[in-house]
């Protein structure tokens, strides 16, 4: 059985929003990129 590494499963480009971004911007990014999780960075 082949061994998987984190690199095999990771997302290459993680999309984030700042806590200063509006909820509308975050919502648009989620919809446009069809993503389910959006980290908020400080």
PDB file of C-alpha atoms in Angstrom:
ATOM      1  CA  UNK A   1       0.000   0.000   0.000  1.00  0.00           C
ATOM      2  CA  UNK A   2       1.495   3.381  -0.997  1.00  0.00           C
ATOM      3  CA  UNK A   3       2.226   5.886   1.744  1.00  0.00           C
ATOM      4  CA  UNK A   4       0.535   9.273   1.446  1.00  0.00           C
ATOM      5  CA  UNK A   5       2.273  12.416   2.585  1.00  0.00           C
ATOM      6  CA  UNK A   6       0.761  15.743   3.622  1.00  0.00           C
ATOM      7  CA  UNK A   7       1.974  17.113   0.297  1.00  0.00           C
ATOM      8  CA  UNK A   8      -0.248  14.607  -1.527  1.00  0.00           C
ATOM      9  CA  UNK A   9      -3.358  15.934   0.217  1.00  0.00           C
ATOM     10  CA  UNK A  10      -2.649  19.609   0.837  1.00  0.00           C
ATOM     11  CA  UNK A  11      -4.139  22.570  -0.958  1.00  0.00           C
ATOM     12  CA  UNK A  12      -1.449  24.335  -2.964  1.00  0.00           C
ATOM     13  CA  UNK A  13      -2.952  27.830  -2.678  1.00  0.00           C
ATOM     14  CA  UNK A  14      -4.934  28.612   0.430  1.00  0.00           C
ATOM     15  CA  UNK A  15      -7.404  31.466   0.073  1.00  0.00           C
ATOM     16  CA  UNK A  16      -7.768  33.659   3.162  1.00  0.00           C
ATOM     17  CA  UNK A  17      -9.510  36.831   4.256  1.00  0.00           C
ATOM     18  CA  UNK A  18      -8.458  39.461   6.732  1.00  0.00           C
ATOM     19  CA  UNK A  19     -10.583  40.295   9.744  1.00  0.00           C
ATOM     20  CA  UNK A  20     -10.984  43.710   8.114  1.00  0.00           C
ATOM     21  CA  UNK A  21     -12.581  42.233   4.959  1.00  0.00           C
ATOM     22  CA  UNK A  22     -16.335  42.490   4.745  1.00  0.00           C
ATOM     23  CA  UNK A  23     -18.602  39.496   5.049  1.00  0.00           C
ATOM     24  CA  UNK A  24     -19.728  40.198   1.476  1.00  0.00           C
ATOM     25  CA  UNK A  25     -16.126  39.864   0.231  1.00  0.00           C
ATOM     26  CA  UNK A  26     -15.699  36.572   2.074  1.00  0.00           C
ATOM     27  CA  UNK A  27     -19.028  35.294   0.756  1.00  0.00           C
ATOM     28  CA  UNK A  28     -18.089  36.246  -2.818  1.00  0.00           C
ATOM     29  CA  UNK A  29     -14.724  34.491  -2.524  1.00  0.00           C
ATOM     30  CA  UNK A  30     -16.381  31.333  -1.215  1.00  0.00           C
ATOM     31  CA  UNK A  31     -18.894  31.383  -4.068  1.00  0.00           C
ATOM     32  CA  UNK A  32     -16.441  32.313  -6.820  1.00  0.00           C
ATOM     33  CA  UNK A  33     -13.801  29.749  -5.805  1.00  0.00           C
ATOM     34  CA  UNK A  34     -16.330  27.099  -4.750  1.00  0.00           C
ATOM     35  CA  UNK A  35     -14.551  26.559  -1.443  1.00  0.00           C
ATOM     36  CA  UNK A  36     -16.018  25.402   1.865  1.00  0.00           C
ATOM     37  CA  UNK A  37     -13.461  26.724   4.350  1.00  0.00           C
ATOM     38  CA  UNK A  38     -12.000  30.216   4.466  1.00  0.00           C
ATOM     39  CA  UNK A  39      -9.392  31.005   7.136  1.00  0.00           C
ATOM     40  CA  UNK A  40      -9.447  34.475   8.649  1.00  0.00           C
ATOM     41  CA  UNK A  41      -5.945  35.831   9.267  1.00  0.00           C
ATOM     42  CA  UNK A  42      -4.951  38.702  11.502  1.00  0.00           C
TER      43      UNK A  42
END
